[in-house]
Coordinates of C-alpha atoms in Angstrom, one line a residue:
M133 CA 155.6 152.9 125.0
A134 CA 155.5 155.3 122.1
R135 CA 153.0 157.9 120.9
I136 CA 152.1 157.3 117.3
L137 CA 150.2 159.7 115.0
I138 CA 147.9 158.0 112.5
V139 CA 146.8 160.2 109.6
D140 CA 144.0 158.8 107.5
D141 CA 140.7 160.3 106.1
S142 CA 138.9 156.9 106.3
P143 CA 137.3 156.4 109.7
S144 CA 137.3 152.6 109.3
Q145 CA 141.0 152.5 108.3
L146 CA 141.9 154.9 111.2
L147 CA 140.1 152.5 113.6
G148 CA 141.8 149.4 112.2
I149 CA 145.3 150.9 112.3
K150 CA 144.6 152.3 115.8
R151 CA 143.6 148.8 117.1
I152 CA 146.8 147.3 115.8
V153 CA 149.0 150.0 117.3
E154 CA 147.2 150.1 120.7
K155 CA 147.3 146.3 120.9
L156 CA 151.1 146.7 121.0
G157 CA 150.7 149.0 124.0
H158 CA 151.3 152.3 122.1
E159 CA 149.4 155.5 122.6
T160 CA 147.7 156.9 119.5
L161 CA 147.0 160.4 118.2
T162 CA 144.9 160.8 115.0
A163 CA 144.3 163.3 112.2
E164 CA 141.8 163.2 109.3
D165 CA 143.9 164.7 106.6
G166 CA 147.5 165.8 105.7
A167 CA 147.1 169.4 106.9
A168 CA 145.8 168.3 110.3
G169 CA 148.6 165.6 110.4
V170 CA 151.3 168.3 109.9
A171 CA 149.7 170.4 112.6
V172 CA 149.5 167.5 115.1
A173 CA 153.1 166.4 114.3
K174 CA 154.4 169.9 115.1
Q175 CA 152.4 170.3 118.3
E176 CA 152.7 166.8 119.7
K177 CA 156.1 165.5 118.3
P178 CA 155.0 161.8 118.2
A179 CA 157.6 159.0 118.1
L180 CA 156.4 157.9 114.6
I181 CA 153.7 158.8 112.0
L182 CA 151.6 156.4 110.0
M183 CA 150.5 158.4 107.0
D184 CA 147.8 157.6 104.3
V185 CA 148.6 159.1 100.9
V186 CA 145.2 159.7 99.2
M187 CA 143.6 162.4 101.4
P188 CA 141.9 165.8 100.9
N189 CA 143.6 169.2 101.5
L190 CA 147.2 168.0 101.7
N191 CA 147.9 164.5 100.4
G192 CA 150.2 162.1 102.3
F193 CA 153.2 162.8 100.0
Q194 CA 152.9 166.5 100.5
A195 CA 152.4 166.2 104.3
T196 CA 155.4 163.8 104.5
R197 CA 157.6 166.2 102.6
T198 CA 156.5 169.1 104.9
I199 CA 157.1 167.2 108.1
S200 CA 160.5 165.7 106.9
K201 CA 161.8 169.1 105.8
D202 CA 160.9 171.0 109.0
P203 CA 163.8 171.0 111.5
E204 CA 161.2 170.7 114.3
T205 CA 159.8 167.5 113.0
A206 CA 162.4 166.0 110.6
H207 CA 163.5 163.5 113.2
I208 CA 160.1 161.7 113.3
P209 CA 160.0 158.6 111.1
I210 CA 157.1 158.5 108.7
V211 CA 155.5 155.2 107.4
L212 CA 153.3 155.7 104.3
V213 CA 150.3 153.4 104.6
T214 CA 148.4 153.4 101.3
T215 CA 146.5 151.6 98.6
K216 CA 149.0 153.1 96.1
D217 CA 151.0 150.0 95.4
Q218 CA 153.0 150.9 92.3
E219 CA 156.8 150.8 92.5
T220 CA 156.9 154.5 91.3
D221 CA 154.6 155.5 94.2
K222 CA 156.9 153.7 96.7
V223 CA 160.0 155.4 95.2
W224 CA 158.3 158.8 95.2
G225 CA 157.1 158.3 98.8
M226 CA 160.6 157.4 100.0
R227 CA 162.0 160.5 98.2
Q228 CA 159.5 162.7 100.2
G229 CA 161.1 161.5 103.4
A230 CA 159.2 158.3 104.4
K231 CA 161.2 155.6 106.2
A232 CA 158.9 152.8 105.2
Y233 CA 156.0 152.0 102.9
V234 CA 153.1 149.6 103.8
T235 CA 150.3 148.9 101.3
K236 CA 146.6 148.5 102.2
P237 CA 144.9 146.2 102.9
I238 CA 147.2 146.2 105.9
K239 CA 148.7 142.9 107.0
E240 CA 149.0 143.2 110.8
E241 CA 152.3 141.3 111.0
E242 CA 153.8 143.6 108.4
L243 CA 152.8 146.8 110.2
V244 CA 154.0 145.3 113.6
A245 CA 157.4 144.5 112.0
V246 CA 157.8 148.0 110.6
L247 CA 156.9 149.6 114.0
K248 CA 159.4 147.4 115.8
E249 CA 162.1 148.3 113.2
L250 CA 161.6 152.0 113.4
L251 CA 160.7 152.6 117.1
P252 CA 163.5 152.7 119.7
A253 CA 163.4 149.6 121.9

């Protein structure tokens, strides 16, 4: 199965997302903010990244842009997972390089569908 990086500054959100991902049989890596997420992405090269937006240091939009513009990590699909539910947020997130956008509170079936769509079979 795949290695998936979850980047979220909320311990409860991190745990909830981790449970869903691991239930599907995937391995998880975690980071508590955007800067740490960028560092883990460069070091570990996960198959996919689930990225919160509202975080300290580097926010999810900035981290997504950094990862998607770096030749070393540009191939990694990023899914923004956030409470920011405005259409403008979604458009902006996709412009930063995200491949999908999931709003919180997370619906497990929606996250599962996105993972199945973006991960190689």
